[in-house]
C-alpha positions in Angstrom: -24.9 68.8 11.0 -22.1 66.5 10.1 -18.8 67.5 11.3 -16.4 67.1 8.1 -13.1 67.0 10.8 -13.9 63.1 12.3 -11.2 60.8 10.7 -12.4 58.8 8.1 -14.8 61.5 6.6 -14.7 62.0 3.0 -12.6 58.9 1.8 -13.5 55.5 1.7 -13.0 52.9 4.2 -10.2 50.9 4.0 -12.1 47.8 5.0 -14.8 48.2 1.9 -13.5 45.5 -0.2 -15.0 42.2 0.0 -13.3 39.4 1.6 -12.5 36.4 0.0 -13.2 33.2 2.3 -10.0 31.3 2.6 -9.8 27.6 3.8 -7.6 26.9 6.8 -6.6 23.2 8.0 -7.8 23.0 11.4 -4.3 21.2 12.8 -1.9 22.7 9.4 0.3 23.7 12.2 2.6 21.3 14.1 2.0 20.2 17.4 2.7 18.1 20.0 -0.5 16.1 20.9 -2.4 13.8 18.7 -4.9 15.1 16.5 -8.3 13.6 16.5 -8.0 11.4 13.6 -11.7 10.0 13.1 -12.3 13.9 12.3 -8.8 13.9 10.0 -9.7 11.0 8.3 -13.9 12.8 7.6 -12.2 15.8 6.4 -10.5 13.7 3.3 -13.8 13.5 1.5 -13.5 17.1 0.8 -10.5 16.9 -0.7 -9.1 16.2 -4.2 -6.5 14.4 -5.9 -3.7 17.1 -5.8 -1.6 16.9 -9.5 -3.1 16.9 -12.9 -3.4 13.6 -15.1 -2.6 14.4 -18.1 0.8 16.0 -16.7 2.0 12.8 -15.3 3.5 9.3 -15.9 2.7 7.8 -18.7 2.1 11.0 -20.8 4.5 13.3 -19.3 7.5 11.5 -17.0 10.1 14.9 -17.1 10.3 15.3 -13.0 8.6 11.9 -12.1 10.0 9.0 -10.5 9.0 6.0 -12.0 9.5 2.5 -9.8 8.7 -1.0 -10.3 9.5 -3.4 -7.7 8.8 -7.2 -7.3 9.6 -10.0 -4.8 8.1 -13.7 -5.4 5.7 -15.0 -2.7 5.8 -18.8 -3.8 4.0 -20.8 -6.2 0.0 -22.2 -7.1 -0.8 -25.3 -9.1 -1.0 -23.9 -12.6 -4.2 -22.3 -14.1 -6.4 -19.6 -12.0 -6.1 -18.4 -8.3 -6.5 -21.3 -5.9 -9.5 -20.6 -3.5 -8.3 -19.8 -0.7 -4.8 -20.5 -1.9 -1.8 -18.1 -1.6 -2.8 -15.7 -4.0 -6.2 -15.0 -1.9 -4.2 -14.9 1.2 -1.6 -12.1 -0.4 -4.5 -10.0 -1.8 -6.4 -10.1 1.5 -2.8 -8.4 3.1 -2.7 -6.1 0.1 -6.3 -5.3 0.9 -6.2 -4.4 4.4 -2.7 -2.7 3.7 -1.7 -5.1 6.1 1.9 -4.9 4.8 3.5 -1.7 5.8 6.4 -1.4 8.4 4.8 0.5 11.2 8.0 2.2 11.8 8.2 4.1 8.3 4.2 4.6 7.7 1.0 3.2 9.5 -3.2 4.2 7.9 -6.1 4.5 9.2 -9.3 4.1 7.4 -13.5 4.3 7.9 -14.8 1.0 8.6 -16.7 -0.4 6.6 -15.1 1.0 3.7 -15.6 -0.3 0.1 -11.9 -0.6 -1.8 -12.8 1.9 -4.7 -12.9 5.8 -3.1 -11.7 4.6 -0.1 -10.2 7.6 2.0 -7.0 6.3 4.3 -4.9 8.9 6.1 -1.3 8.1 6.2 0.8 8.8 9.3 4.7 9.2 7.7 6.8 8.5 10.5 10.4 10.2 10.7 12.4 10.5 14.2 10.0 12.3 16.4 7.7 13.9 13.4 4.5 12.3 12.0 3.6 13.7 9.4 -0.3 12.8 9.0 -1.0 12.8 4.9 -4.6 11.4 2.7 -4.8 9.6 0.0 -7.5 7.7 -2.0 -7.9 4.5 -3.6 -9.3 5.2 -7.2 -8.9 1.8 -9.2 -9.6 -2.0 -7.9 -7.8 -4.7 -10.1 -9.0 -8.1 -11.3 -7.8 -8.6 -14.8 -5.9 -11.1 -17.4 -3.0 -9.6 -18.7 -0.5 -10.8 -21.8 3.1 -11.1 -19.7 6.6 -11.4 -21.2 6.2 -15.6 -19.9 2.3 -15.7 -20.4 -0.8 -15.1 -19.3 -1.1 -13.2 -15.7 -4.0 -13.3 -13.4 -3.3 -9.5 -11.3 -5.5 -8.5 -8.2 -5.3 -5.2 -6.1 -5.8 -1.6 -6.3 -3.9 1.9 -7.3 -4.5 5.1 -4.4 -3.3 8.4 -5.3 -2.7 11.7 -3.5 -5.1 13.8 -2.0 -4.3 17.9 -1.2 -1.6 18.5 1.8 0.2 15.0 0.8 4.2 15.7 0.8 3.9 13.9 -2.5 2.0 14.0 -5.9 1.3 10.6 -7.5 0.1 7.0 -7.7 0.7 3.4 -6.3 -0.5 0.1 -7.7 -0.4 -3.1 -5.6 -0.2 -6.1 -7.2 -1.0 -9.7 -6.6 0.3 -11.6 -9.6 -0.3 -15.0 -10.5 1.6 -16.3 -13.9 -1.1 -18.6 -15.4 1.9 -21.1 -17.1 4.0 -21.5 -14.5 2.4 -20.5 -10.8 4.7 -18.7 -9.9 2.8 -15.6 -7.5 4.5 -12.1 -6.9 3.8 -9.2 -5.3 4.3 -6.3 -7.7 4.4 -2.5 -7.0 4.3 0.2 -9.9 4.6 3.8 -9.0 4.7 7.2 -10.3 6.0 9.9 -8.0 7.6 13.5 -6.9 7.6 15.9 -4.3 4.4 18.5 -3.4 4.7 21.9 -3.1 5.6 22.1 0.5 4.7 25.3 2.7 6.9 24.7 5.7 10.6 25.6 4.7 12.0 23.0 7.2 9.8 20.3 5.9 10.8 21.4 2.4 14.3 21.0 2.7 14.2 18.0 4.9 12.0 15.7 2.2 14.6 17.3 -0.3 17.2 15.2 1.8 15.7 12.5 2.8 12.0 12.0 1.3 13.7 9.4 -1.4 15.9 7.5 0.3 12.9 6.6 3.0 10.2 6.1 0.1 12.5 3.5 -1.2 13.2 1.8 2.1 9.2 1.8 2.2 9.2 0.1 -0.9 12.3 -2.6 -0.2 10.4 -3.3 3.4 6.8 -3.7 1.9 7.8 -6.3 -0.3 9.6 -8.6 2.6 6.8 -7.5 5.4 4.1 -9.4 2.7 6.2 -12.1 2.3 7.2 -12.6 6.0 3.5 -12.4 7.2 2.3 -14.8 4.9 3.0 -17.8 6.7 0.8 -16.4 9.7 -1.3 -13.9 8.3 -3.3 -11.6 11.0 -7.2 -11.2 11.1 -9.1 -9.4 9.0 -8.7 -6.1 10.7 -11.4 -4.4 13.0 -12.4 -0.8 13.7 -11.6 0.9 16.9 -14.1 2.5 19.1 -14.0 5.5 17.1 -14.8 4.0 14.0 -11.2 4.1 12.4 -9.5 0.7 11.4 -5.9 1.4 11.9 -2.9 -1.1 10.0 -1.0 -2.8 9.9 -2.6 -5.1 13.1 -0.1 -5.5 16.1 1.9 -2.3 15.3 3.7 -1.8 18.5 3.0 1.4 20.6 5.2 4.4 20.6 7.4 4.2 23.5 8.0 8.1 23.6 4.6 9.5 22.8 5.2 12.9 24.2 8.4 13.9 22.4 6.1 13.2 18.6 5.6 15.8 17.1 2.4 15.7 14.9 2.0 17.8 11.4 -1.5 17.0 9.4 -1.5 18.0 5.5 2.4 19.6 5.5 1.9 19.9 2.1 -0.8 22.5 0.0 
């Protein structure tokens, strides 16, 4: 005989309902040691491009900043890209994003790694945070184009962000030779604005400073290409691990243990 008076009896269990599986980011919360990046950067192939198309830049630009920056790199003989000339030796910087200051943002990448879906996890660097973010490159570039002083030969590529970037958008790099004149620049053409960001501190911290240090990125990626043109570094190698990490001959952190280390801070 069942004895009716044992809690529970007669009424359904509280823990019927089904549960729903829900994702967690292994290293979502902040921490003081480094997390194992060749594992970081495996984890971006599972994850997608985190804003909608057809709600940005060019058909919707209400919210987005829009940027267009270019600095010249010098002059070729008139007509296509020399071999080996000064547009080949920008693009090869562009391509092995060998021209980011290592103080505001430094990438590491799979090696080998084709350009096009190319997975590279960002490490955003402000005062003792790092704030480790993905992105992917989606479009390679090698095309004639109709500029305002003729014809333009443009090389490079476009990433865009993944889920858990602080941002939501797309940058183009560049290498552009006018086919009249030779003249070369190095052009970058963005489309941005902040993620939805979990972390209230985070939140209110890129409200206050996430612009002014993306365009300080910008201002310093255009004279860090130009500087290292005259003595451009190798073609970079992977580490032990797998990882290529840029740009080559980034100086080591001097105060490792006070970094503070946040991987996806946004959804």
């Amino acid at each position: 005989m069942r004895c009716s008076g044992l809690p529970g009896e007669g009424r359904p269990s509280r823990n019927t309902r089904p549960r729903v599986p829900v994702r967690r980011d292994r290293y979502r919360s902040p921490a003081l040691n480094a997390p194992d990046l060749a594992a970081v950067v495996d984890d971006l192939r599972g994850r997608s491009v985190n804003y909608d198309e057809a709600l940005a830049p060019p058909h919707v630009t209400d919210g987005w900043h829009q940027d267009r920056w270019a600095v010249e790199l010098g002059h070729e003989a008139p007509g296509e890209p020399e071999p080996g000339g000064l547009v080949a030796a920008a693009d090869a910087l562009v391509n092995g994003y060998e021209f980011t200051d290592p103080s505001l943002l430094r990438a590491a990448y799979r090696y080998p790694a084709d350009v096009v879906g190319r997975d590279m996890l960002l490490q955003g660097r402000f005062a003792m945070f790092r704030f480790h973010m993905g992105v992917r490159i989606t479009a390679e570039l090698d095309e004639l184009r109709e500029g305002p002083d003729g014809p333009e030969r443009v090389v490079g590529w476009a990433y865009q962000t993944l889920d858990g970037h602080l941002e939501q958008g797309k940058l183009t790099y560049e290498i552009v030779k006018n086919l009249t004149t030779g003249r070369v620049e190095f052009r970058i053409d963005a489309y941005s604005r902040q993620s939805e960001i979990r972390n209230p501190l985070f939140r209110v911290g890129f409200g206050l400073f996430g612009r002014h240090t993306q365009l300080r990125f910008y201002r310093a990626a255009l004279e860090r290409l130009k500087a290292r043109l005259p003595h451009p570094p190798g073609e970079p190698g992977p580490d032990p691990d797998g990882l290529v990490r840029v740009p080559t001959g980034a100086p080591p952190d001097h105060a490792t243990w006070a970094e503070i280390h946040v991987v996806h801070p946004g959804r």
